[in-house]
Amino acid sequence: MSDAASPPGFEDAFHKAAERHERIWVFISMVLLSLLLAGTLFFVVLDYGVVVKTDGYRIDPSAGATAPLADAGLVRTGPNAYSVHMLAHLWAWTPSPLHMPQGAEITFHVTSADVLHGFEVQGTTINMTAVPGITGAVTYTFAHPGTYNIICNEFCGIEHQAMIGRIIVDPATPS
Ligand code: CUA
């Protein structure tokens, strides 16, 4: 901008004004980005229910006390609600495969018999850590029928990558 026709002092004033505008707009864009981030977070947590709840009760992993619970499979707890005790162990999920009806509210009580495992159901928001000695709970409703993979997302040893379970959501029968 070294135009010979510019009045003296014009360039300095121009740059100062430009810098002030830049600062203001950088600030505004940062505020907007922060609001967007916070808004998205609220939306995801409140609308999609990305909240992990913990039962808070302890269970003795060495006693094998969790196995009978897991063997029980899906237990009806309400008109359209079920619960299931899901046991992680080297290197599988029990029970699996696990059938459940479409559209029902399913509460998973998840624990581990040995080391830390990750309980993640692909294509859903279910993602929690299976901790030996502690059970955690997560509730989910499968809106669509199909086969869902339970994958372990916590490295747990040599067969970690093969630790896959199956959830089969059966189509709701029209009434
Ligand atoms: Cu279990 Cu990785």
Short mmCIF file of C-alpha atoms and ligand atoms in Angstrom, two decimals:
data_model
loop_
_atom_site.label_atom_id
_atom_site.label_comp_id
_atom_site.label_asym_id
_atom_site.label_seq_id
_atom_site.Cartn_x
_atom_site.Cartn_y
_atom_site.Cartn_z
CA MET A 1 0.00 0.00 0.00
CA SER A 2 2.87 2.43 -0.66
CA ASP A 3 0.74 4.61 -2.88
CA ALA A 4 2.42 7.95 -3.51
CA ALA A 5 -1.02 9.60 -3.48
CA SER A 6 -1.69 8.52 0.16
CA PRO A 7 -1.66 11.35 2.66
CA PRO A 8 1.12 11.19 5.28
CA GLY A 9 0.36 8.90 8.21
CA PHE A 10 -2.32 7.09 6.25
CA GLU A 11 -0.47 3.75 6.19
CA ASP A 12 0.11 3.69 9.95
CA ALA A 13 -3.50 4.55 10.68
CA PHE A 14 -4.66 1.99 8.13
CA HIS A 15 -2.58 -0.80 9.69
CA LYS A 16 -3.65 0.07 13.22
CA ALA A 17 -7.29 0.00 12.21
CA ALA A 18 -6.80 -3.26 10.33
CA GLU A 19 -5.09 -4.87 13.33
CA ARG A 20 -7.87 -3.77 15.65
CA HIS A 21 -10.44 -5.25 13.29
CA GLU A 22 -8.44 -8.46 13.07
CA ARG A 23 -8.24 -8.78 16.83
CA ILE A 24 -11.97 -8.14 17.18
CA TRP A 25 -12.87 -10.70 14.54
CA VAL A 26 -10.45 -13.30 15.87
CA PHE A 27 -12.09 -12.82 19.28
CA ILE A 28 -15.60 -13.07 17.81
CA SER A 29 -14.75 -16.22 15.86
CA MET A 30 -13.24 -17.80 18.98
CA VAL A 31 -16.37 -16.99 20.98
CA LEU A 32 -18.54 -18.46 18.21
CA LEU A 33 -16.42 -21.62 18.07
CA SER A 34 -16.59 -22.01 21.85
CA LEU A 35 -20.37 -21.61 21.81
CA LEU A 36 -20.61 -24.13 18.98
CA LEU A 37 -18.46 -26.62 20.88
CA ALA A 38 -20.40 -26.19 24.14
CA GLY A 39 -23.72 -26.37 22.28
CA THR A 40 -22.71 -29.53 20.44
CA LEU A 41 -21.59 -31.12 23.69
CA PHE A 42 -24.92 -30.35 25.37
CA PHE A 43 -26.81 -31.63 22.34
CA VAL A 44 -24.85 -34.88 22.20
CA VAL A 45 -25.10 -35.53 25.94
CA LEU A 46 -28.75 -34.54 26.40
CA ASP A 47 -30.26 -35.62 23.10
CA TYR A 48 -28.26 -38.75 22.31
CA GLY A 49 -27.82 -39.74 25.94
CA VAL A 50 -24.07 -40.20 25.94
CA VAL A 51 -24.03 -40.69 29.68
CA VAL A 52 -22.44 -43.64 31.42
CA LYS A 53 -24.00 -44.66 34.69
CA THR A 54 -22.41 -46.87 37.29
CA ASP A 55 -24.30 -49.29 39.49
CA GLY A 56 -21.80 -48.59 42.20
CA TYR A 57 -22.04 -52.07 43.68
CA ARG A 58 -19.12 -54.41 43.97
CA ILE A 59 -18.91 -58.00 42.97
CA ASP A 60 -16.20 -60.57 43.65
CA PRO A 61 -14.68 -61.48 40.30
CA SER A 62 -12.69 -64.43 41.70
CA ALA A 63 -15.77 -66.13 43.16
CA GLY A 64 -17.23 -66.58 39.70
CA ALA A 65 -20.38 -65.01 41.11
CA THR A 66 -20.91 -63.08 37.92
CA ALA A 67 -21.14 -66.15 35.68
CA PRO A 68 -24.62 -67.32 36.83
CA LEU A 69 -25.93 -63.78 36.38
CA ALA A 70 -24.51 -63.67 32.87
CA ASP A 71 -25.91 -67.13 32.13
CA ALA A 72 -29.39 -65.83 32.92
CA GLY A 73 -29.31 -63.80 29.71
CA LEU A 74 -32.03 -61.27 29.07
CA VAL A 75 -34.30 -60.74 32.09
CA ARG A 76 -37.61 -58.94 31.75
CA THR A 77 -37.88 -55.99 34.15
CA GLY A 78 -40.91 -54.14 32.78
CA PRO A 79 -43.52 -54.05 30.01
CA ASN A 80 -40.88 -53.21 27.43
CA ALA A 81 -37.71 -53.28 29.49
CA TYR A 82 -35.04 -55.89 30.01
CA SER A 83 -31.75 -56.17 31.83
CA VAL A 84 -28.78 -58.34 31.14
CA HIS A 85 -25.58 -59.04 33.04
CA MET A 86 -22.70 -58.92 30.61
CA LEU A 87 -19.48 -60.58 31.65
CA ALA A 88 -16.19 -59.79 29.96
CA HIS A 89 -13.39 -62.32 30.21
CA LEU A 90 -10.26 -63.32 28.33
CA TRP A 91 -11.24 -63.20 25.43
CA ALA A 92 -14.97 -63.30 25.01
CA TRP A 93 -18.29 -61.85 26.10
CA THR A 94 -20.93 -63.82 27.99
CA PRO A 95 -23.71 -64.13 27.00
CA SER A 96 -23.16 -64.09 23.25
CA PRO A 97 -24.89 -64.22 20.88
CA LEU A 98 -27.61 -62.34 22.70
CA HIS A 99 -31.08 -61.89 21.23
CA MET A 100 -33.19 -58.90 22.17
CA PRO A 101 -36.35 -57.30 20.82
CA GLN A 102 -36.31 -54.14 18.76
CA GLY A 103 -37.49 -51.00 20.55
CA ALA A 104 -37.12 -52.36 24.08
CA GLU A 105 -35.21 -50.55 26.79
CA ILE A 106 -32.18 -52.68 27.58
CA THR A 107 -30.03 -52.13 30.65
CA PHE A 108 -26.60 -53.72 30.46
CA HIS A 109 -24.84 -54.44 33.75
CA VAL A 110 -21.25 -54.88 32.73
CA THR A 111 -18.35 -56.32 34.65
CA SER A 112 -15.16 -58.24 34.01
CA ALA A 113 -13.91 -61.53 35.41
CA ASP A 114 -10.24 -60.74 34.98
CA VAL A 115 -8.71 -57.59 33.50
CA LEU A 116 -10.03 -54.32 32.09
CA HIS A 117 -12.06 -54.70 28.91
CA GLY A 118 -13.93 -52.15 26.85
CA PHE A 119 -17.63 -52.73 26.23
CA GLU A 120 -18.47 -51.03 22.97
CA VAL A 121 -21.41 -51.87 20.74
CA GLN A 122 -20.72 -50.80 17.19
CA GLY A 123 -23.18 -48.39 15.65
CA THR A 124 -24.53 -47.30 19.05
CA THR A 125 -23.51 -44.90 21.81
CA ILE A 126 -22.74 -47.81 24.16
CA ASN A 127 -19.17 -47.49 25.28
CA MET A 128 -18.01 -48.26 28.78
CA THR A 129 -15.18 -49.97 30.56
CA ALA A 130 -15.69 -53.42 32.07
CA VAL A 131 -13.87 -53.29 35.40
CA PRO A 132 -13.20 -56.43 37.47
CA GLY A 133 -14.95 -56.18 40.83
CA ILE A 134 -17.28 -53.35 39.82
CA THR A 135 -20.35 -53.34 37.66
CA GLY A 136 -21.39 -50.44 35.52
CA ALA A 137 -24.75 -49.89 33.88
CA VAL A 138 -25.76 -48.45 30.57
CA THR A 139 -29.27 -48.32 29.14
CA TYR A 140 -29.97 -48.35 25.45
CA THR A 141 -32.86 -48.89 23.06
CA PHE A 142 -32.12 -50.54 19.75
CA ALA A 143 -34.36 -48.77 17.27
CA HIS A 144 -33.39 -50.96 14.32
CA PRO A 145 -33.18 -54.73 13.99
CA GLY A 146 -29.93 -56.34 12.94
CA THR A 147 -26.69 -57.80 14.19
CA TYR A 148 -24.48 -55.60 16.32
CA ASN A 149 -20.89 -56.37 17.26
CA ILE A 150 -19.69 -56.03 20.83
CA ILE A 151 -16.07 -55.06 20.47
CA CYS A 152 -13.47 -54.78 23.17
CA ASN A 153 -11.82 -51.39 22.92
CA GLU A 154 -9.42 -51.79 25.83
CA PHE A 155 -6.22 -53.68 25.10
CA CYS A 156 -6.44 -56.85 27.17
CA GLY A 157 -3.90 -59.28 25.81
CA ILE A 158 -2.94 -61.44 22.87
CA GLU A 159 -6.50 -62.15 21.66
CA HIS A 160 -7.84 -58.66 22.32
CA GLN A 161 -8.65 -58.00 18.68
CA ALA A 162 -10.69 -61.22 18.47
CA MET A 163 -12.81 -60.44 21.52
CA ILE A 164 -16.07 -59.91 19.69
CA GLY A 165 -19.59 -60.64 20.89
CA ARG A 166 -22.89 -60.46 19.03
CA ILE A 167 -26.15 -58.78 19.81
CA ILE A 168 -29.02 -59.77 17.54
CA VAL A 169 -31.92 -57.36 17.61
CA ASP A 170 -35.03 -59.17 16.42
CA PRO A 171 -37.67 -57.17 14.55
CA ALA A 172 -40.63 -56.20 16.67
CA THR A 173 -43.68 -58.30 15.86
CA PRO A 174 -46.57 -56.10 14.72
CA SER A 175 -49.43 -56.30 17.21
CU1 CUA B 1 -10.92 -57.51 26.05
CU2 CUA B 1 -9.54 -56.16 24.70
#
